[in-house]
Amino acid sequence: MPTPEVIVCPDAGRLAERAAGLIADAAAEAVRARGVFTLALAGGATPAATYAALAARRPELDWQAARVFTGDERMVPHADPRSNVGMACRSLFDLHPVPLGRVFPVRTDLPPPAAAADYAATLATVFGVPPDGPPPAFDLILLGLGEDGHTASLFPASAALAERRAWVTWSPPGGLPPPVPRVTFTLGTINAARRVMFLVSGEAKAEIVRTVRTSDADVWTVPAVGVRPSTGTLTWVLDAPAARLLPTSPGE
Ligand code: 6PG
């Protein structure tokens, strides 16, 4: 993996704008090269501002050429305020319920194991690859970072983190809110992407950002260190508070 790119923006607003620009660029490049842009969205609260900034750039983005997934999902109805795809659609597509046909939500009406298998099958169908082969290569996977070092819904010392064959797996309610089961991409799927981008904001993440970026922590205790794209690139888009403890905070 090439050396990760680290972009530090002055504040959360500038992070959102910079990330939206990077996403729009990745989309344009993918559509030029392959006629389609495959994107997996991050959940949690941080990306909402980026999705809103991206929505403002709507004319630049040919969403009809996009195929949008979520890298993980809480097993709640899409209309539930805790839903990752629901948050993305409210802030990005400004549509609700989920605009089918270009956004592929996890079937949260199924039991978690079945929902994970169903999502993997959807990936195979949309990407046109055999379901028992290597994971498909997303053009871009967005990720958040939890204070415990989790990313997507790959929590420390979890069976989901240890999953090496499935493209998508599930995890029971973790110690972090919301206390619901989750479906998540596995590290194999994340690391197959052409580009992976962490979006991390706020002082509360400064310690874990330093741990992930500079320590020799192992993936079992700090899952985010397992994000090492096999052939793709890794970009960290941080705001200054989240980057505060990095040895040299490169400017944006
Ligand atoms: C989720 C996310 C999760 C999130 C981190 C950071 O479903 O919660 O996928 O991995 O990205 O927990 O969340 P915040 O952006 O809310 O801090």
mmCIF file of C-alpha atoms and ligand atoms in Angstrom:
data_model
loop_
_atom_site.group_PDB
_atom_site.id
_atom_site.type_symbol
_atom_site.label_atom_id
_atom_site.label_comp_id
_atom_site.label_asym_id
_atom_site.label_seq_id
_atom_site.Cartn_x
_atom_site.Cartn_y
_atom_site.Cartn_z
ATOM 1 C CA MET A 1 0.000 0.000 0.000
ATOM 2 C CA PRO A 2 1.379 3.427 -0.891
ATOM 3 C CA THR A 3 1.884 5.835 2.022
ATOM 4 C CA PRO A 4 -1.509 7.100 3.135
ATOM 5 C CA GLU A 5 -2.325 10.693 2.256
ATOM 6 C CA VAL A 6 -3.223 12.820 5.281
ATOM 7 C CA ILE A 7 -5.227 15.997 4.699
ATOM 8 C CA VAL A 8 -5.844 18.270 7.669
ATOM 9 C CA CYS A 9 -8.566 20.887 7.326
ATOM 10 C CA PRO A 10 -9.003 23.796 9.762
ATOM 11 C CA ASP A 11 -12.453 22.717 10.965
ATOM 12 C CA ALA A 12 -15.333 20.300 10.404
ATOM 13 C CA GLY A 13 -16.949 22.549 7.799
ATOM 14 C CA ARG A 14 -13.818 22.691 5.674
ATOM 15 C CA LEU A 15 -13.367 18.927 6.139
ATOM 16 C CA ALA A 16 -16.839 18.401 4.697
ATOM 17 C CA GLU A 17 -16.143 20.659 1.728
ATOM 18 C CA ARG A 18 -12.751 19.088 1.031
ATOM 19 C CA ALA A 19 -14.121 15.557 1.336
ATOM 20 C CA ALA A 20 -17.041 16.396 -0.955
ATOM 21 C CA GLY A 21 -14.577 17.673 -3.551
ATOM 22 C CA LEU A 22 -12.478 14.512 -3.298
ATOM 23 C CA ILE A 23 -15.590 12.342 -3.673
ATOM 24 C CA ALA A 24 -16.759 14.343 -6.695
ATOM 25 C CA ASP A 25 -13.305 13.971 -8.253
ATOM 26 C CA ALA A 26 -13.289 10.224 -7.612
ATOM 27 C CA ALA A 27 -16.738 9.952 -9.176
ATOM 28 C CA ALA A 28 -15.734 11.865 -12.291
ATOM 29 C CA GLU A 29 -12.606 9.746 -12.699
ATOM 30 C CA ALA A 30 -14.539 6.495 -12.278
ATOM 31 C CA VAL A 31 -17.281 7.464 -14.716
ATOM 32 C CA ARG A 32 -14.667 8.533 -17.272
ATOM 33 C CA ALA A 33 -12.777 5.273 -16.881
ATOM 34 C CA ARG A 34 -15.608 2.766 -16.405
ATOM 35 C CA GLY A 35 -18.899 4.533 -16.938
ATOM 36 C CA VAL A 36 -19.977 3.903 -13.361
ATOM 37 C CA PHE A 37 -19.016 5.092 -9.864
ATOM 38 C CA THR A 38 -19.265 2.540 -7.073
ATOM 39 C CA LEU A 39 -19.335 4.138 -3.659
ATOM 40 C CA ALA A 40 -19.776 2.824 -0.124
ATOM 41 C CA LEU A 41 -20.888 5.432 2.393
ATOM 42 C CA ALA A 42 -19.755 5.654 6.003
ATOM 43 C CA GLY A 43 -22.245 5.790 8.823
ATOM 44 C CA GLY A 44 -22.278 7.625 12.116
ATOM 45 C CA ALA A 45 -22.579 11.387 12.528
ATOM 46 C CA THR A 46 -19.359 12.732 10.989
ATOM 47 C CA PRO A 47 -20.145 12.165 7.308
ATOM 48 C CA ALA A 48 -23.534 13.967 7.345
ATOM 49 C CA ALA A 49 -21.883 17.346 6.695
ATOM 50 C CA THR A 50 -19.872 15.854 3.844
ATOM 51 C CA TYR A 51 -23.013 14.340 2.304
ATOM 52 C CA ALA A 52 -24.757 17.716 2.568
ATOM 53 C CA ALA A 53 -21.778 19.400 0.866
ATOM 54 C CA LEU A 54 -21.860 16.701 -1.791
ATOM 55 C CA ALA A 55 -25.589 17.258 -2.324
ATOM 56 C CA ALA A 56 -24.815 20.929 -2.955
ATOM 57 C CA ARG A 57 -22.481 19.817 -5.739
ATOM 58 C CA ARG A 58 -25.208 17.691 -7.273
ATOM 59 C CA PRO A 59 -24.818 19.129 -10.816
ATOM 60 C CA GLU A 60 -21.191 17.910 -10.829
ATOM 61 C CA LEU A 61 -22.176 14.390 -9.970
ATOM 62 C CA ASP A 62 -23.945 12.063 -12.351
ATOM 63 C CA TRP A 63 -25.812 10.146 -9.678
ATOM 64 C CA GLN A 64 -27.455 8.027 -12.351
ATOM 65 C CA ALA A 65 -23.989 6.534 -12.943
ATOM 66 C CA ALA A 66 -23.484 5.954 -9.234
ATOM 67 C CA ARG A 67 -24.090 2.706 -7.389
ATOM 68 C CA VAL A 68 -24.215 3.536 -3.701
ATOM 69 C CA PHE A 69 -23.935 1.112 -0.788
ATOM 70 C CA THR A 70 -23.284 1.562 2.911
ATOM 71 C CA GLY A 71 -20.112 0.076 4.379
ATOM 72 C CA ASP A 72 -22.115 -0.894 7.409
ATOM 73 C CA GLU A 73 -25.632 -0.552 8.705
ATOM 74 C CA ARG A 74 -27.464 -0.627 11.961
ATOM 75 C CA MET A 75 -30.246 -3.228 11.865
ATOM 76 C CA VAL A 76 -33.059 -0.718 12.243
ATOM 77 C CA PRO A 77 -35.696 0.411 9.735
ATOM 78 C CA HIS A 78 -34.367 2.884 7.148
ATOM 79 C CA ALA A 79 -36.745 5.529 8.529
ATOM 80 C CA ASP A 80 -35.190 5.127 11.983
ATOM 81 C CA PRO A 81 -33.003 8.164 12.823
ATOM 82 C CA ARG A 82 -30.184 5.719 13.663
ATOM 83 C CA SER A 83 -30.157 4.263 10.142
ATOM 84 C CA ASN A 84 -26.951 4.937 8.208
ATOM 85 C CA VAL A 85 -28.609 4.735 4.814
ATOM 86 C CA GLY A 86 -31.479 6.837 6.081
ATOM 87 C CA MET A 87 -29.041 9.538 7.265
ATOM 88 C CA ALA A 88 -27.231 9.427 3.921
ATOM 89 C CA CYS A 89 -30.435 9.779 1.939
ATOM 90 C CA ARG A 90 -31.751 12.589 4.115
ATOM 91 C CA SER A 91 -28.488 14.530 3.839
ATOM 92 C CA LEU A 92 -27.288 13.430 0.407
ATOM 93 C CA PHE A 93 -30.209 12.552 -1.798
ATOM 94 C CA ASP A 94 -32.654 14.645 0.178
ATOM 95 C CA LEU A 95 -35.074 11.878 -0.582
ATOM 96 C CA HIS A 96 -36.689 9.473 1.699
ATOM 97 C CA PRO A 97 -37.314 6.557 1.638
ATOM 98 C CA VAL A 98 -34.244 5.284 -0.088
ATOM 99 C CA PRO A 99 -34.224 6.014 -3.835
ATOM 100 C CA LEU A 100 -33.923 2.463 -5.127
ATOM 101 C CA GLY A 101 -32.060 1.698 -8.341
ATOM 102 C CA ARG A 102 -28.893 3.591 -7.451
ATOM 103 C CA VAL A 103 -28.785 3.213 -3.677
ATOM 104 C CA PHE A 104 -28.575 -0.335 -2.348
ATOM 105 C CA PRO A 105 -29.600 -0.483 1.289
ATOM 106 C CA VAL A 106 -29.033 -3.399 3.620
ATOM 107 C CA ARG A 107 -32.227 -5.452 4.056
ATOM 108 C CA THR A 108 -32.700 -4.529 7.698
ATOM 109 C CA ASP A 109 -36.014 -6.406 7.676
ATOM 110 C CA LEU A 110 -34.048 -9.691 7.576
ATOM 111 C CA PRO A 111 -32.236 -11.361 10.480
ATOM 112 C CA PRO A 112 -28.620 -10.046 10.565
ATOM 113 C CA PRO A 113 -26.926 -13.175 9.137
ATOM 114 C CA ALA A 114 -29.426 -13.322 6.274
ATOM 115 C CA ALA A 115 -29.108 -9.572 5.697
ATOM 116 C CA ALA A 116 -25.312 -9.925 5.422
ATOM 117 C CA ALA A 117 -25.612 -12.788 2.925
ATOM 118 C CA ASP A 118 -28.245 -10.878 0.953
ATOM 119 C CA TYR A 119 -26.028 -7.772 0.808
ATOM 120 C CA ALA A 120 -23.073 -9.786 -0.439
ATOM 121 C CA ALA A 121 -25.295 -11.275 -3.140
ATOM 122 C CA THR A 122 -26.410 -7.762 -4.116
ATOM 123 C CA LEU A 123 -22.777 -6.704 -4.386
ATOM 124 C CA ALA A 124 -22.061 -9.645 -6.698
ATOM 125 C CA THR A 125 -25.065 -8.799 -8.859
ATOM 126 C CA VAL A 126 -24.425 -5.063 -9.111
ATOM 127 C CA PHE A 127 -20.696 -5.522 -9.763
ATOM 128 C CA GLY A 128 -21.318 -8.486 -12.078
ATOM 129 C CA VAL A 129 -18.813 -10.745 -10.329
ATOM 130 C CA PRO A 130 -19.111 -14.313 -9.021
ATOM 131 C CA PRO A 131 -20.314 -14.360 -5.414
ATOM 132 C CA ASP A 132 -17.687 -16.931 -4.420
ATOM 133 C CA GLY A 133 -14.715 -15.025 -5.837
ATOM 134 C CA PRO A 134 -12.634 -12.181 -4.416
ATOM 135 C CA PRO A 135 -14.544 -9.120 -3.217
ATOM 136 C CA PRO A 136 -15.450 -6.463 -5.800
ATOM 137 C CA ALA A 137 -13.308 -3.329 -6.040
ATOM 138 C CA PHE A 138 -15.258 -0.248 -5.038
ATOM 139 C CA ASP A 139 -14.108 2.983 -6.597
ATOM 140 C CA LEU A 140 -14.387 4.606 -3.170
ATOM 141 C CA ILE A 141 -15.193 3.411 0.342
ATOM 142 C CA LEU A 142 -15.761 6.063 3.005
ATOM 143 C CA LEU A 143 -15.055 5.165 6.633
ATOM 144 C CA GLY A 144 -15.448 6.743 10.029
ATOM 145 C CA LEU A 145 -13.346 6.008 13.098
ATOM 146 C CA GLY A 146 -14.683 5.223 16.533
ATOM 147 C CA GLU A 147 -12.838 6.263 19.693
ATOM 148 C CA ASP A 148 -12.219 2.570 20.369
ATOM 149 C CA GLY A 149 -10.552 2.183 16.995
ATOM 150 C CA HIS A 150 -13.456 0.484 15.263
ATOM 151 C CA THR A 151 -14.362 1.310 11.708
ATOM 152 C CA ALA A 152 -17.476 0.376 9.805
ATOM 153 C CA SER A 153 -18.930 -2.089 12.314
ATOM 154 C CA LEU A 154 -15.683 -3.976 12.844
ATOM 155 C CA PHE A 155 -15.302 -3.757 16.593
ATOM 156 C CA PRO A 156 -12.230 -4.809 18.587
ATOM 157 C CA ALA A 157 -11.901 -8.553 19.272
ATOM 158 C CA SER A 158 -15.063 -9.284 17.306
ATOM 159 C CA ALA A 159 -15.918 -12.258 15.125
ATOM 160 C CA ALA A 160 -16.721 -9.803 12.336
ATOM 161 C CA LEU A 161 -13.143 -8.555 12.469
ATOM 162 C CA ALA A 162 -11.837 -12.107 12.164
ATOM 163 C CA GLU A 163 -13.989 -12.901 9.132
ATOM 164 C CA ARG A 164 -11.663 -13.564 6.213
ATOM 165 C CA ARG A 165 -13.923 -15.197 3.595
ATOM 166 C CA ALA A 166 -17.247 -13.382 3.518
ATOM 167 C CA TRP A 167 -17.501 -9.989 1.855
ATOM 168 C CA VAL A 168 -20.165 -8.888 4.310
ATOM 169 C CA THR A 169 -20.748 -10.104 7.830
ATOM 170 C CA TRP A 170 -22.694 -9.053 10.911
ATOM 171 C CA SER A 171 -22.047 -8.265 14.545
ATOM 172 C CA PRO A 172 -24.256 -8.412 17.619
ATOM 173 C CA PRO A 173 -24.922 -5.190 19.545
ATOM 174 C CA GLY A 174 -21.514 -3.798 20.559
ATOM 175 C CA GLY A 175 -20.578 -1.744 23.575
ATOM 176 C CA LEU A 176 -21.063 1.433 21.585
ATOM 177 C CA PRO A 177 -24.447 3.001 20.919
ATOM 178 C CA PRO A 178 -26.760 2.250 19.320
ATOM 179 C CA PRO A 179 -27.148 -1.165 20.953
ATOM 180 C CA VAL A 180 -28.429 -2.924 17.851
ATOM 181 C CA PRO A 181 -26.959 -5.656 15.651
ATOM 182 C CA ARG A 182 -25.071 -4.428 12.594
ATOM 183 C CA VAL A 183 -24.159 -5.625 9.141
ATOM 184 C CA THR A 184 -20.707 -4.630 7.921
ATOM 185 C CA PHE A 185 -18.224 -4.983 5.097
ATOM 186 C CA THR A 186 -15.308 -7.136 6.133
ATOM 187 C CA LEU A 187 -11.724 -5.927 5.986
ATOM 188 C CA GLY A 188 -11.258 -7.942 2.802
ATOM 189 C CA THR A 189 -13.939 -5.958 1.030
ATOM 190 C CA ILE A 190 -12.663 -2.637 2.360
ATOM 191 C CA ASN A 191 -9.079 -3.431 1.349
ATOM 192 C CA ALA A 192 -10.129 -4.416 -2.177
ATOM 193 C CA ALA A 193 -11.232 -0.822 -2.906
ATOM 194 C CA ARG A 194 -9.445 1.414 -5.391
ATOM 195 C CA ARG A 195 -9.642 4.176 -2.811
ATOM 196 C CA VAL A 196 -10.486 4.237 0.903
ATOM 197 C CA MET A 197 -11.088 7.528 2.695
ATOM 198 C CA PHE A 198 -11.409 8.076 6.443
ATOM 199 C CA LEU A 199 -13.405 11.126 7.530
ATOM 200 C CA VAL A 200 -12.549 12.008 11.133
ATOM 201 C CA SER A 201 -13.505 15.131 13.025
ATOM 202 C CA GLY A 202 -13.232 16.479 16.557
ATOM 203 C CA GLU A 203 -10.931 16.606 19.544
ATOM 204 C CA ALA A 204 -12.417 13.401 20.949
ATOM 205 C CA LYS A 205 -10.809 11.455 18.068
ATOM 206 C CA ALA A 206 -7.298 12.961 18.449
ATOM 207 C CA GLU A 207 -6.001 10.131 20.633
ATOM 208 C CA ILE A 208 -7.288 7.302 18.460
ATOM 209 C CA VAL A 209 -6.086 9.065 15.291
ATOM 210 C CA ARG A 210 -2.591 9.195 16.788
ATOM 211 C CA THR A 211 -2.830 5.544 17.798
ATOM 212 C CA VAL A 212 -3.929 4.401 14.362
ATOM 213 C CA ARG A 213 -1.493 6.597 12.459
ATOM 214 C CA THR A 214 1.628 6.252 14.548
ATOM 215 C CA SER A 215 1.527 3.294 16.905
ATOM 216 C CA ASP A 216 2.154 -0.387 16.248
ATOM 217 C CA ALA A 217 -1.256 -1.296 17.614
ATOM 218 C CA ASP A 218 -2.578 -4.566 16.268
ATOM 219 C CA VAL A 219 -5.766 -4.912 14.276
ATOM 220 C CA TRP A 220 -7.449 -7.082 16.929
ATOM 221 C CA THR A 221 -7.409 -4.243 19.433
ATOM 222 C CA VAL A 222 -7.540 -1.336 16.966
ATOM 223 C CA PRO A 223 -9.473 -2.572 13.902
ATOM 224 C CA ALA A 224 -8.838 0.587 11.852
ATOM 225 C CA VAL A 225 -5.158 -0.357 11.528
ATOM 226 C CA GLY A 226 -6.379 -3.265 9.411
ATOM 227 C CA VAL A 227 -7.489 -0.861 6.687
ATOM 228 C CA ARG A 228 -4.612 -1.287 4.258
ATOM 229 C CA PRO A 229 -5.903 -1.317 0.664
ATOM 230 C CA SER A 230 -4.218 -4.131 -1.278
ATOM 231 C CA THR A 231 -3.617 -2.060 -4.390
ATOM 232 C CA GLY A 232 -5.710 1.033 -3.754
ATOM 233 C CA THR A 233 -4.979 4.279 -1.978
ATOM 234 C CA LEU A 234 -5.810 5.389 1.572
ATOM 235 C CA THR A 235 -6.634 8.988 2.432
ATOM 236 C CA TRP A 236 -7.265 10.486 5.865
ATOM 237 C CA VAL A 237 -9.352 13.651 5.821
ATOM 238 C CA LEU A 238 -9.153 15.163 9.290
ATOM 239 C CA ASP A 239 -9.992 18.437 10.914
ATOM 240 C CA ALA A 240 -7.352 20.167 13.046
ATOM 241 C CA PRO A 241 -8.795 19.021 16.388
ATOM 242 C CA ALA A 242 -8.739 15.377 15.298
ATOM 243 C CA ALA A 243 -5.200 15.768 13.943
ATOM 244 C CA ARG A 244 -3.902 17.655 16.993
ATOM 245 C CA LEU A 245 -1.726 14.827 18.331
ATOM 246 C CA LEU A 246 -0.170 13.790 15.046
ATOM 247 C CA PRO A 247 3.598 14.368 15.042
ATOM 248 C CA THR A 248 3.443 16.822 12.147
ATOM 249 C CA SER A 249 0.008 17.920 11.124
ATOM 250 C CA PRO A 250 0.373 18.471 7.369
ATOM 251 C CA GLY A 251 -1.681 21.354 6.079
ATOM 252 C CA GLU A 252 -4.574 20.707 3.764
HETATM 253 C C1 6PG B 1 -21.632 3.516 12.512
HETATM 254 C C2 6PG B 1 -20.392 3.788 11.702
HETATM 255 C C3 6PG B 1 -19.196 3.837 12.591
HETATM 256 C C4 6PG B 1 -18.833 5.301 12.671
HETATM 257 C C5 6PG B 1 -17.875 5.564 13.805
HETATM 258 C C6 6PG B 1 -17.667 7.072 13.963
HETATM 259 O O1 6PG B 1 -22.517 2.827 12.021
HETATM 260 O O2 6PG B 1 -21.687 4.055 13.623
HETATM 261 O O3 6PG B 1 -20.228 3.062 10.637
HETATM 262 O O4 6PG B 1 -18.083 3.099 12.152
HETATM 263 O O5 6PG B 1 -18.240 5.693 11.434
HETATM 264 O O6 6PG B 1 -18.448 5.041 14.984
HETATM 265 O O7 6PG B 1 -18.932 7.636 14.241
HETATM 266 P P1 6PG B 1 -19.107 9.225 14.416
HETATM 267 O O8 6PG B 1 -18.810 9.819 13.063
HETATM 268 O O9 6PG B 1 -20.541 9.389 14.812
HETATM 269 O O10 6PG B 1 -18.103 9.655 15.453
#
